[in-house]
Coordinates of C-alpha atoms in Angstrom, one line a residue:
H1 CA 131.4 98.4 69.1
A2 CA 133.8 95.7 66.8
E3 CA 137.1 95.4 65.4
L4 CA 135.7 94.1 62.1
V5 CA 132.3 94.3 60.5
A6 CA 130.9 93.1 57.7
V7 CA 128.4 95.2 55.8
S8 CA 127.6 95.3 51.7
G9 CA 129.5 97.4 49.2
R10 CA 126.1 98.8 48.3
V11 CA 125.9 100.4 51.3
I12 CA 129.1 102.7 52.2
D13 CA 131.4 104.6 50.1
R14 CA 135.2 105.6 50.2
M15 CA 136.5 108.2 53.0
P16 CA 136.8 111.5 52.2
G17 CA 139.9 111.6 51.6
H18 CA 141.0 114.5 53.9
L19 CA 139.2 113.3 56.5
S20 CA 141.6 111.7 59.8
F21 CA 139.9 108.5 60.9
V22 CA 138.4 109.5 63.8
E23 CA 136.1 112.3 62.3
A24 CA 134.9 110.2 59.6
A25 CA 133.5 107.5 61.6
S26 CA 131.9 110.3 63.6
L27 CA 129.5 111.2 60.3
P28 CA 127.6 107.9 58.6
L29 CA 125.3 107.9 61.4
S30 CA 124.6 111.4 62.6
A31 CA 124.7 113.2 59.6
M32 CA 122.8 110.2 57.3
T33 CA 120.0 110.6 59.4
A34 CA 120.1 114.7 59.1
I35 CA 119.9 114.1 55.2
L36 CA 116.3 111.8 55.9
A37 CA 115.3 114.4 57.9
L38 CA 115.0 117.7 56.5
R39 CA 114.1 115.1 52.8
Q40 CA 111.4 113.5 54.8
A41 CA 110.5 117.3 55.5
Q42 CA 110.9 118.8 52.0
L43 CA 113.1 121.8 53.0
R44 CA 112.9 124.0 50.0
P45 CA 116.1 126.9 49.5
G46 CA 115.1 130.1 51.9
Q47 CA 112.9 128.7 53.9
L48 CA 112.6 128.8 58.1
L49 CA 114.4 126.1 59.3
L50 CA 114.5 125.4 63.6
V51 CA 117.1 123.1 64.7
N52 CA 116.1 121.7 68.5
G53 CA 119.5 120.5 70.0
A54 CA 121.5 122.4 67.6
A55 CA 125.0 121.1 69.3
G56 CA 124.3 117.9 69.5
G57 CA 125.6 114.7 66.8
V58 CA 122.6 114.9 64.6
G59 CA 121.6 118.7 65.9
S60 CA 124.8 119.8 64.7
M61 CA 124.5 117.9 61.0
V62 CA 120.9 119.3 60.8
V63 CA 122.1 122.6 61.0
Q64 CA 125.3 122.2 58.5
V65 CA 123.0 120.1 55.8
G66 CA 120.2 123.0 56.5
R67 CA 122.4 125.8 55.0
A68 CA 124.3 123.4 52.0
L69 CA 120.4 123.4 50.7
G70 CA 119.5 126.7 51.6
A71 CA 117.3 127.1 54.5
A72 CA 118.1 130.1 56.8
V73 CA 118.7 128.3 59.9
T74 CA 117.5 129.1 63.1
G75 CA 119.9 126.8 66.3
L76 CA 118.1 126.1 69.3
C77 CA 121.1 125.4 72.7
A78 CA 122.7 126.3 76.1
T79 CA 124.4 129.0 76.3
D80 CA 127.6 127.1 76.8
V81 CA 127.7 126.0 72.7
V82 CA 126.3 128.9 71.4
S83 CA 129.2 130.4 70.1
L84 CA 129.3 126.4 68.1
V85 CA 126.1 126.5 66.9
A86 CA 127.0 130.3 65.8
G87 CA 130.3 128.9 64.5
L88 CA 128.3 126.6 62.4
G89 CA 125.9 129.5 60.4
A90 CA 123.1 129.7 61.9
A91 CA 121.3 132.4 64.0
V92 CA 121.0 131.3 67.7
L93 CA 118.8 131.1 70.3
D94 CA 119.4 129.9 73.9
Y95 CA 117.1 128.1 75.6
T96 CA 118.5 128.5 78.6
K97 CA 117.9 132.1 78.8
G98 CA 114.3 131.6 77.7
E99 CA 114.9 133.2 74.0
A100 CA 112.6 129.8 72.5
E101 CA 109.7 131.1 74.4
R102 CA 110.1 134.8 73.1
A103 CA 110.8 133.3 69.0
T104 CA 107.9 134.3 67.6
G105 CA 108.7 131.9 63.8
P106 CA 107.5 131.0 62.3
Y107 CA 109.4 128.2 60.9
D108 CA 108.4 126.1 57.9
V109 CA 110.5 123.3 59.3
I110 CA 111.5 122.4 63.1
V111 CA 114.0 119.2 63.1
D112 CA 113.8 118.3 67.0
T113 CA 117.2 116.3 68.0
V114 CA 116.3 116.8 71.3
S115 CA 112.5 114.7 71.4
N116 CA 111.0 116.5 73.9
G117 CA 107.3 116.4 71.6
P118 CA 105.7 119.2 69.2
G119 CA 103.6 120.6 72.3
A120 CA 106.9 122.0 73.4
L121 CA 107.7 123.7 70.3
H122 CA 103.9 123.9 68.5
H123 CA 104.1 127.7 68.5
L124 CA 106.8 127.9 66.4
L125 CA 105.6 125.9 63.6
A126 CA 104.3 127.9 60.8
A127 CA 100.7 127.7 59.9
H128 CA 101.9 124.6 56.7
G129 CA 105.3 123.9 59.1
T130 CA 107.1 120.8 59.7
Y131 CA 107.5 118.7 62.5
I132 CA 110.3 116.2 62.6
T133 CA 112.1 114.6 65.6
T134 CA 114.2 111.5 65.9
G135 CA 112.4 110.0 68.5
F136 CA 109.6 107.9 68.2
S137 CA 106.3 107.3 70.0
V138 CA 103.4 106.1 69.6
G139 CA 101.4 109.5 70.6
L140 CA 103.7 111.3 68.6
A141 CA 102.7 108.2 65.3
I142 CA 98.5 109.2 66.5
R143 CA 98.9 112.7 66.1
S144 CA 100.7 112.6 62.8
A145 CA 98.6 110.4 61.2
L146 CA 95.8 112.6 63.1
G147 CA 97.0 115.5 61.9
R148 CA 97.3 114.5 58.3
L149 CA 93.6 114.4 58.5
Y150 CA 92.8 117.5 60.5
S151 CA 96.1 120.2 59.8
A152 CA 97.4 121.5 57.0
Q153 CA 101.2 121.1 59.8
R154 CA 102.8 117.7 59.3
M155 CA 104.6 115.8 61.9
G156 CA 106.9 112.3 61.9
Y157 CA 109.8 111.0 62.6
V158 CA 112.4 109.7 61.2
V159 CA 114.5 107.3 61.1
T160 CA 118.6 105.8 59.5
R161 CA 119.0 103.7 57.3
A162 CA 121.6 102.1 55.8
D163 CA 121.2 103.3 52.3
G164 CA 124.8 103.7 49.9
E165 CA 122.8 106.2 48.0
L166 CA 122.6 108.7 51.1
M167 CA 126.1 107.4 52.1
R168 CA 127.4 109.1 48.4
T169 CA 125.3 112.2 49.0
L170 CA 127.1 113.0 52.6
S171 CA 130.5 112.7 50.9
G172 CA 129.3 115.4 48.7
H173 CA 129.0 117.2 51.2
V174 CA 131.9 116.7 52.9
N175 CA 134.3 116.4 49.9
G176 CA 132.2 120.2 48.9
R177 CA 133.3 121.4 52.4
Q178 CA 129.4 122.2 53.1
L179 CA 130.1 119.7 56.0
V180 CA 132.3 119.3 59.2
P181 CA 133.0 116.5 61.5
I182 CA 131.9 118.1 64.5
I183 CA 134.0 115.8 68.2
D184 CA 133.3 116.7 71.6
S185 CA 135.0 113.9 72.2
T186 CA 137.2 110.9 72.4
F187 CA 137.7 107.1 74.4
P188 CA 139.7 104.3 74.0
F189 CA 138.0 101.2 73.7
D190 CA 139.4 100.2 77.4
C191 CA 137.5 103.4 78.8
I192 CA 134.4 102.3 76.7
V193 CA 132.6 103.0 80.0
E194 CA 132.9 106.0 80.0
A195 CA 132.7 106.6 76.5
H196 CA 128.8 105.3 77.3
E197 CA 128.6 108.2 80.6
R198 CA 130.1 110.9 78.1
A199 CA 127.2 109.6 76.3
A200 CA 124.6 110.2 79.1
R201 CA 124.5 112.9 80.6
G202 CA 123.5 114.7 77.2
H203 CA 124.5 117.8 76.3
A204 CA 127.2 115.9 74.0
R205 CA 129.2 119.1 71.7
G206 CA 128.9 116.8 68.3
K207 CA 129.7 113.0 68.5
I208 CA 131.9 110.9 70.9
V209 CA 134.6 108.3 68.8
I210 CA 135.6 105.2 70.6
T211 CA 139.0 104.3 69.3
I212 CA 140.0 100.4 68.9
P213 CA 143.4 100.0 69.0

């Protein structure tokens, strides 16, 4: 965290005029991760997309970008955020009520922002489906490489990068009202410890933003 940062003009874009600075600050990391994940999965219009952790910072962006790309989106989340995820236009599975275990799928694409590993959701993935996670592990990397040889299913992970084209794509979704910021909470800079404690507890609804005076 810093008051001033020098970056290349090639990796930024103008802030959409209808956003506040807090809203704008919440978007690039999580939304560009969502865009990259769905590109990597080669999501197509009409496909079935399942988002694990659909109320979180990245998950809420995946839901919205998925809908903008024409997918039928289902969000996996807890009871207290069902209304939030449904409000983003997704069908909802409440894992606290065991609905994930009873779901039949299959889903063409699963984006896992909780990163429990593909095993917990494997039964919901279509025979030629793609599983993408925001969490990296050596086991997943090995499984991804071997899967290309022995299975029609694809598995991988996404790593966000600074990229001007991605930022402009994000701006297009925001300016087209296809993507809205989801703010869990804001903390002033002198409460930065409390902000990180909030993040560490998990289950944030969207992004936690630190404001600098």
